[in-house]
Amino acid sequence: MRKLARIFDVAKEAGVSPGTVSKVLNGTQRMAADTEARVWKAVSKLGYQANWHARILSTGRSEALGVVILDILNPHFTALVKGAGQVASNQGYTVLLADAEEDPGRELNLIQSLRARTDGLILAGSRLSDQQIASLHSPEQPIVTVGRRIPGVPSVTVDEYTASLQLTGHLVTQGCKRIVYLAGPPFWVNQERERGYQDALALAGLPSQVFKLTSPDLLGGEQASALLWTVQPFPDGVICYNDLVAIGLMASLKTLGVKVPQDVAVAAFGNHPLAAHLSPSLTHMEIPSRKLGELATGLLVELLKKPQEASHVQQYAVLRPRGSTQRPEVA
């Protein structure tokens, strides 16, 4: 039986990259006329079929990657997917995207479904347990996590601890002495952020107060404003799990007559595109979301080409000080 051609075979025959072949076949980007002609000639000559059922049966590979995210409405994950998709396309892979909607049960079902149609998976901010994720990872069908460090599982993360130390320290330098942390879900990212927050305050000799959010989104931020009134005297600084929480909190505080940053400074982690355009603009530790997607996809493709020991890639957040933490007495 004749072996079915792969996209890499077409690329070699046409003298172009696998990404170029993918763009020509999918119509996502127009190429020079002679380039497109060479690709289609190679497709015809080799009998290439862009059919993942046939590819899986014949080669055991689908040339597709699965990306499971927590919430497609969160700009962090949409930017991450953008980065993942670009690298996947350049490497000749298709991306199948799934939105877990912050539901571990739904996430597990999506993973099981995608495993039958993809060569490997990227789990961004997974809500599954470490044991569940470790059991799903294998050299034949690898998993790369984003925002989780699990022994034996490849990952791409941000140095969340250092980011939290820096963000908390920024509020301290702005004269804040009663800084509250609005915590996210009890997984690796939040654990590291909370640890950095606690250590920074301990170093400054200041008390800490952690409140768990009802949800890590706009609504959770709005509802969190009620928690702040339980602290007496009222906090003069708040660190939010992400930008969405901070935006919701600031909107709620405004309706209550609490001024930001005059009464309370607000800061967060994230890269929401509106952060710099709010009034006041939002101070945050900028998470390189798109870069995380690019790195995770690159790592996954490497694992598919050559199984290897689990590696961990680390990136760094950047402090973007803005109006929401510019305390009048320090200005």
Coordinates of N, CA and C in Angstrom, one line a residue, residues 177-180 207-209 211 227-238 263-264:
K177 N -0.3 50.5 53.4 CA 0.1 49.8 54.6 C -0.9 48.7 54.9
R178 N -2.1 48.7 54.3 CA -3.1 47.7 54.5 C -3.5 47.1 53.2
I179 N -2.7 46.2 52.7 CA -2.9 45.7 51.3 C -3.6 44.3 51.3
V180 N -4.7 44.2 50.6 CA -5.4 43.0 50.5 C -5.1 42.3 49.2
P207 N 0.9 43.8 57.8 CA 0.0 42.6 57.9 C -0.6 42.3 56.5
S208 N -1.1 41.0 56.4 CA -1.7 40.6 55.1 C -3.1 40.1 55.3
Q209 N -3.9 40.2 54.3 CA -5.3 39.8 54.3 C -5.7 39.2 53.0
F211 N -8.5 37.3 50.5 CA -9.9 37.0 50.3 C -10.0 36.1 49.1
L227 N -16.3 42.6 50.3 CA -15.4 42.0 51.3 C -14.5 43.1 51.9
L228 N -14.2 44.1 51.1 CA -13.2 45.1 51.6 C -13.8 45.8 52.8
W229 N -15.1 45.9 52.9 CA -15.7 46.7 54.0 C -15.6 45.9 55.4
T230 N -15.2 44.6 55.3 CA -15.1 43.8 56.5 C -13.7 44.1 57.1
V231 N -12.8 44.8 56.4 CA -11.5 45.1 56.9 C -11.6 46.5 57.5
Q232 N -11.2 46.6 58.8 CA -11.2 47.9 59.5 C -9.8 48.2 60.1
P233 N -9.2 49.3 59.8 CA -9.7 50.3 58.8 C -9.7 49.8 57.4
F234 N -10.4 50.5 56.5 CA -10.6 50.1 55.1 C -9.2 50.0 54.5
P235 N -9.0 49.0 53.6 CA -7.7 48.8 53.0 C -7.3 50.0 52.1
D236 N -6.0 50.2 52.0 CA -5.5 51.3 51.2 C -4.8 50.8 49.9
G237 N -4.8 49.5 49.8 CA -4.3 48.9 48.6 C -4.9 47.5 48.4
V238 N -5.1 47.2 47.1 CA -5.7 45.9 46.7 C -4.9 45.3 45.5
D263 N -8.4 56.8 47.7 CA -8.8 56.1 48.9 C -8.1 54.7 48.9
V264 N -8.0 54.1 47.8 CA -7.4 52.7 47.7 C -6.7 52.5 46.4

